[in-house]
Amino acid sequence: MNKVMTRSKQNGPGSATRPPGRRDTRRPAGAPPRATPPGPPRRPHDLFADHLLAVLSGQRPVHSMLRHTAGRAYDELVWLAEHSPLRTGSYRPVVRDIGYEIPRPGAIEAFARIAAGEQLSAMAFRLERGPDQRWRCTAIDLGLRGMPRPTDE
């Protein structure tokens, strides 16, 4: 079966490349200009809470946080991802609330309340701004017993 597409020839300058009545060559007529996303920009601890929750609930692999952690935080994250109670079978955990404290410039200590159905959990983490002005997680705690600490080694 042969398909043949034909185009009727239109008269006028530029009519072969754009529809009649169009004057703006950059975008289709009537398209609204691009808008900025609604709401204020997200704070670093809001973004990290979502990323940590995705890793600790099994939605993202642990290595996705490798560039975003410093010191022992990655080792803690690996251990927590293996033993985390945030992996629920029936409900997807969500960040319900976030609080934070700024102990010094360039550091944020944050906590998040995590809800999965009727179950509530807490997650605490510390972010520090490096010399490259990027925020990195330096400590994570879910309050689990048995988590190795620097003094245990």
PDB file of C-alpha atoms in Angstrom:
ATOM      1  CA  MET A   1       0.000   0.000   0.000  1.00  0.00           C
ATOM      2  CA  ASN A   2       1.489   3.304  -1.076  1.00  0.00           C
ATOM      3  CA  LYS A   3       0.700   6.403   0.900  1.00  0.00           C
ATOM      4  CA  VAL A   4       1.011   9.665  -0.899  1.00  0.00           C
ATOM      5  CA  MET A   5       0.882  12.988   0.847  1.00  0.00           C
ATOM      6  CA  THR A   6       0.096  16.015  -1.214  1.00  0.00           C
ATOM      7  CA  ARG A   7       0.114  19.659  -0.336  1.00  0.00           C
ATOM      8  CA  SER A   8      -1.818  22.184  -2.291  1.00  0.00           C
ATOM      9  CA  LYS A   9       0.301  25.146  -3.321  1.00  0.00           C
ATOM     10  CA  GLN A  10      -0.636  28.359  -1.534  1.00  0.00           C
ATOM     11  CA  ASN A  11      -0.023  31.785  -2.968  1.00  0.00           C
ATOM     12  CA  GLY A  12       1.836  34.604  -1.240  1.00  0.00           C
ATOM     13  CA  PRO A  13       5.262  35.229   0.276  1.00  0.00           C
ATOM     14  CA  GLY A  14       6.273  32.790   3.013  1.00  0.00           C
ATOM     15  CA  SER A  15       3.048  30.851   2.716  1.00  0.00           C
ATOM     16  CA  ALA A  16       4.888  27.577   2.194  1.00  0.00           C
ATOM     17  CA  THR A  17       6.530  27.829   5.616  1.00  0.00           C
ATOM     18  CA  ARG A  18       3.918  29.292   7.908  1.00  0.00           C
ATOM     19  CA  PRO A  19       0.137  29.316   8.174  1.00  0.00           C
ATOM     20  CA  PRO A  20      -1.803  32.326   6.902  1.00  0.00           C
ATOM     21  CA  GLY A  21      -2.226  35.128   9.416  1.00  0.00           C
ATOM     22  CA  ARG A  22       0.857  34.270  11.406  1.00  0.00           C
ATOM     23  CA  ARG A  23       3.283  37.131  11.881  1.00  0.00           C
ATOM     24  CA  ASP A  24       5.523  35.921  14.717  1.00  0.00           C
ATOM     25  CA  THR A  25       8.072  33.451  13.376  1.00  0.00           C
ATOM     26  CA  ARG A  26       9.205  32.288  16.849  1.00  0.00           C
ATOM     27  CA  ARG A  27       6.126  30.417  18.107  1.00  0.00           C
ATOM     28  CA  PRO A  28       2.600  29.482  17.027  1.00  0.00           C
ATOM     29  CA  ALA A  29      -0.017  32.208  17.181  1.00  0.00           C
ATOM     30  CA  GLY A  30      -1.900  32.370  20.457  1.00  0.00           C
ATOM     31  CA  ALA A  31       0.717  30.485  22.479  1.00  0.00           C
ATOM     32  CA  PRO A  32       1.161  32.140  25.863  1.00  0.00           C
ATOM     33  CA  PRO A  33       4.669  33.227  26.868  1.00  0.00           C
ATOM     34  CA  ARG A  34       6.531  30.935  29.236  1.00  0.00           C
ATOM     35  CA  ALA A  35       5.728  31.590  32.851  1.00  0.00           C
ATOM     36  CA  THR A  36       7.796  30.949  35.951  1.00  0.00           C
ATOM     37  CA  PRO A  37       6.565  28.096  38.137  1.00  0.00           C
ATOM     38  CA  PRO A  38       3.991  29.184  40.723  1.00  0.00           C
ATOM     39  CA  GLY A  39       5.047  29.753  44.300  1.00  0.00           C
ATOM     40  CA  PRO A  40       8.283  30.774  45.956  1.00  0.00           C
ATOM     41  CA  PRO A  41      11.533  28.973  45.117  1.00  0.00           C
ATOM     42  CA  ARG A  42      12.114  25.836  47.156  1.00  0.00           C
ATOM     43  CA  ARG A  43      14.565  25.993  50.038  1.00  0.00           C
ATOM     44  CA  PRO A  44      17.524  23.567  50.151  1.00  0.00           C
ATOM     45  CA  HIS A  45      16.137  21.619  53.125  1.00  0.00           C
ATOM     46  CA  ASP A  46      12.795  21.162  51.333  1.00  0.00           C
ATOM     47  CA  LEU A  47      14.540  19.659  48.312  1.00  0.00           C
ATOM     48  CA  PHE A  48      16.803  17.438  50.413  1.00  0.00           C
ATOM     49  CA  ALA A  49      13.893  16.153  52.483  1.00  0.00           C
ATOM     50  CA  ASP A  50      12.150  15.006  49.293  1.00  0.00           C
ATOM     51  CA  HIS A  51      15.334  13.428  47.885  1.00  0.00           C
ATOM     52  CA  LEU A  52      16.179  11.652  51.147  1.00  0.00           C
ATOM     53  CA  LEU A  53      12.640  10.336  51.470  1.00  0.00           C
ATOM     54  CA  ALA A  54      12.742   9.005  47.912  1.00  0.00           C
ATOM     55  CA  VAL A  55      15.943   7.094  48.708  1.00  0.00           C
ATOM     56  CA  LEU A  56      14.833   5.861  52.125  1.00  0.00           C
ATOM     57  CA  SER A  57      11.487   4.641  50.793  1.00  0.00           C
ATOM     58  CA  GLY A  58      13.096   2.767  47.911  1.00  0.00           C
ATOM     59  CA  GLN A  59      11.825   5.039  45.132  1.00  0.00           C
ATOM     60  CA  ARG A  60      15.344   6.138  44.122  1.00  0.00           C
ATOM     61  CA  PRO A  61      18.677   4.311  44.367  1.00  0.00           C
ATOM     62  CA  VAL A  62      21.062   5.272  47.164  1.00  0.00           C
ATOM     63  CA  HIS A  63      23.834   6.214  44.747  1.00  0.00           C
ATOM     64  CA  SER A  64      21.666   9.073  43.431  1.00  0.00           C
ATOM     65  CA  MET A  65      22.646  10.962  46.610  1.00  0.00           C
ATOM     66  CA  LEU A  66      26.391  10.346  46.300  1.00  0.00           C
ATOM     67  CA  ARG A  67      27.158  13.849  44.988  1.00  0.00           C
ATOM     68  CA  HIS A  68      24.855  15.424  47.561  1.00  0.00           C
ATOM     69  CA  THR A  69      26.429  13.979  50.708  1.00  0.00           C
ATOM     70  CA  ALA A  70      29.698  14.602  52.521  1.00  0.00           C
ATOM     71  CA  GLY A  71      31.642  12.761  55.201  1.00  0.00           C
ATOM     72  CA  ARG A  72      29.927   9.805  56.871  1.00  0.00           C
ATOM     73  CA  ALA A  73      26.478  10.858  55.670  1.00  0.00           C
ATOM     74  CA  TYR A  74      26.611   8.579  52.619  1.00  0.00           C
ATOM     75  CA  ASP A  75      27.535   5.567  54.771  1.00  0.00           C
ATOM     76  CA  GLU A  76      24.687   6.434  57.132  1.00  0.00           C
ATOM     77  CA  LEU A  77      22.315   6.751  54.186  1.00  0.00           C
ATOM     78  CA  VAL A  78      23.324   3.335  52.839  1.00  0.00           C
ATOM     79  CA  TRP A  79      22.741   1.737  56.240  1.00  0.00           C
ATOM     80  CA  LEU A  80      19.410   3.529  56.681  1.00  0.00           C
ATOM     81  CA  ALA A  81      18.216   2.564  53.202  1.00  0.00           C
ATOM     82  CA  GLU A  82      18.812  -1.104  54.054  1.00  0.00           C
ATOM     83  CA  HIS A  83      17.124  -0.928  57.484  1.00  0.00           C
ATOM     84  CA  SER A  84      14.619   1.878  57.010  1.00  0.00           C
ATOM     85  CA  PRO A  85      11.082   1.580  58.293  1.00  0.00           C
ATOM     86  CA  LEU A  86      10.019   4.084  55.605  1.00  0.00           C
ATOM     87  CA  ARG A  87       9.593   1.283  53.086  1.00  0.00           C
ATOM     88  CA  THR A  88       5.898   0.668  53.435  1.00  0.00           C
ATOM     89  CA  GLY A  89       4.100  -1.744  51.197  1.00  0.00           C
ATOM     90  CA  SER A  90       0.689  -0.137  50.993  1.00  0.00           C
ATOM     91  CA  TYR A  91       1.224   3.622  51.313  1.00  0.00           C
ATOM     92  CA  ARG A  92       3.740   5.909  49.683  1.00  0.00           C
ATOM     93  CA  PRO A  93       5.402   8.063  52.350  1.00  0.00           C
ATOM     94  CA  VAL A  94       5.187  11.840  51.961  1.00  0.00           C
ATOM     95  CA  VAL A  95       6.799  14.788  53.723  1.00  0.00           C
ATOM     96  CA  ARG A  96       4.073  16.296  55.866  1.00  0.00           C
ATOM     97  CA  ASP A  97       5.991  19.106  57.562  1.00  0.00           C
ATOM     98  CA  ILE A  98       9.529  20.487  57.691  1.00  0.00           C
ATOM     99  CA  GLY A  99      11.205  22.521  60.397  1.00  0.00           C
ATOM    100  CA  TYR A 100      14.719  23.903  60.472  1.00  0.00           C
ATOM    101  CA  GLU A 101      17.290  25.772  62.507  1.00  0.00           C
ATOM    102  CA  ILE A 102      20.296  27.726  61.261  1.00  0.00           C
ATOM    103  CA  PRO A 103      23.036  27.155  63.897  1.00  0.00           C
ATOM    104  CA  ARG A 104      25.561  29.213  61.911  1.00  0.00           C
ATOM    105  CA  PRO A 105      25.782  30.715  58.432  1.00  0.00           C
ATOM    106  CA  GLY A 106      26.253  27.953  55.860  1.00  0.00           C
ATOM    107  CA  ALA A 107      24.600  25.220  57.955  1.00  0.00           C
ATOM    108  CA  ILE A 108      20.994  24.063  58.287  1.00  0.00           C
ATOM    109  CA  GLU A 109      19.704  21.473  60.737  1.00  0.00           C
ATOM    110  CA  ALA A 110      16.308  20.273  59.593  1.00  0.00           C
ATOM    111  CA  PHE A 111      13.669  17.761  60.591  1.00  0.00           C
ATOM    112  CA  ALA A 112      10.784  16.377  58.607  1.00  0.00           C
ATOM    113  CA  ARG A 113       7.596  14.636  59.647  1.00  0.00           C
ATOM    114  CA  ILE A 114       6.914  11.729  57.324  1.00  0.00           C
ATOM    115  CA  ALA A 115       3.424  10.292  56.878  1.00  0.00           C
ATOM    116  CA  ALA A 116       2.626   6.914  55.351  1.00  0.00           C
ATOM    117  CA  GLY A 117      -1.067   6.273  55.830  1.00  0.00           C
ATOM    118  CA  GLU A 118      -1.709   6.456  59.583  1.00  0.00           C
ATOM    119  CA  GLN A 119       1.967   5.947  60.458  1.00  0.00           C
ATOM    120  CA  LEU A 120       4.092   9.004  61.337  1.00  0.00           C
ATOM    121  CA  SER A 121       7.896   9.023  61.369  1.00  0.00           C
ATOM    122  CA  ALA A 122      10.585  11.629  61.835  1.00  0.00           C
ATOM    123  CA  MET A 123      13.736  12.297  59.876  1.00  0.00           C
ATOM    124  CA  ALA A 124      16.513  14.702  60.866  1.00  0.00           C
ATOM    125  CA  PHE A 125      19.413  15.829  58.706  1.00  0.00           C
ATOM    126  CA  ARG A 126      22.110  18.471  58.535  1.00  0.00           C
ATOM    127  CA  LEU A 127      23.106  20.417  55.439  1.00  0.00           C
ATOM    128  CA  GLU A 128      26.318  22.373  55.034  1.00  0.00           C
ATOM    129  CA  ARG A 129      27.303  24.695  52.228  1.00  0.00           C
ATOM    130  CA  GLY A 130      30.690  23.817  50.760  1.00  0.00           C
ATOM    131  CA  PRO A 131      33.352  26.062  49.242  1.00  0.00           C
ATOM    132  CA  ASP A 132      31.665  25.553  45.842  1.00  0.00           C
ATOM    133  CA  GLN A 133      28.424  27.030  47.314  1.00  0.00           C
ATOM    134  CA  ARG A 134      26.563  23.715  46.955  1.00  0.00           C
ATOM    135  CA  TRP A 135      24.564  22.260  49.826  1.00  0.00           C
ATOM    136  CA  ARG A 136      25.561  18.766  50.965  1.00  0.00           C
ATOM    137  CA  CYS A 137      24.034  16.526  53.579  1.00  0.00           C
ATOM    138  CA  THR A 138      26.516  15.782  56.381  1.00  0.00           C
ATOM    139  CA  ALA A 139      24.321  13.828  58.827  1.00  0.00           C
ATOM    140  CA  ILE A 140      21.086  11.829  58.732  1.00  0.00           C
ATOM    141  CA  ASP A 141      19.103  10.335  61.605  1.00  0.00           C
ATOM    142  CA  LEU A 142      15.835   8.433  61.761  1.00  0.00           C
ATOM    143  CA  GLY A 143      16.182   7.416  65.397  1.00  0.00           C
ATOM    144  CA  LEU A 144      16.832   3.760  64.603  1.00  0.00           C
ATOM    145  CA  ARG A 145      18.718   1.630  67.088  1.00  0.00           C
ATOM    146  CA  GLY A 146      21.775  -0.245  65.915  1.00  0.00           C
ATOM    147  CA  MET A 147      22.930   2.399  63.478  1.00  0.00           C
ATOM    148  CA  PRO A 148      26.729   2.444  63.444  1.00  0.00           C
ATOM    149  CA  ARG A 149      28.254   5.605  64.904  1.00  0.00           C
ATOM    150  CA  PRO A 150      31.819   6.885  64.463  1.00  0.00           C
ATOM    151  CA  THR A 151      32.710   5.580  67.946  1.00  0.00           C
ATOM    152  CA  ASP A 152      31.559   2.020  67.031  1.00  0.00           C
ATOM    153  CA  GLU A 153      34.356   1.463  64.500  1.00  0.00           C
TER     154      GLU A 153
END
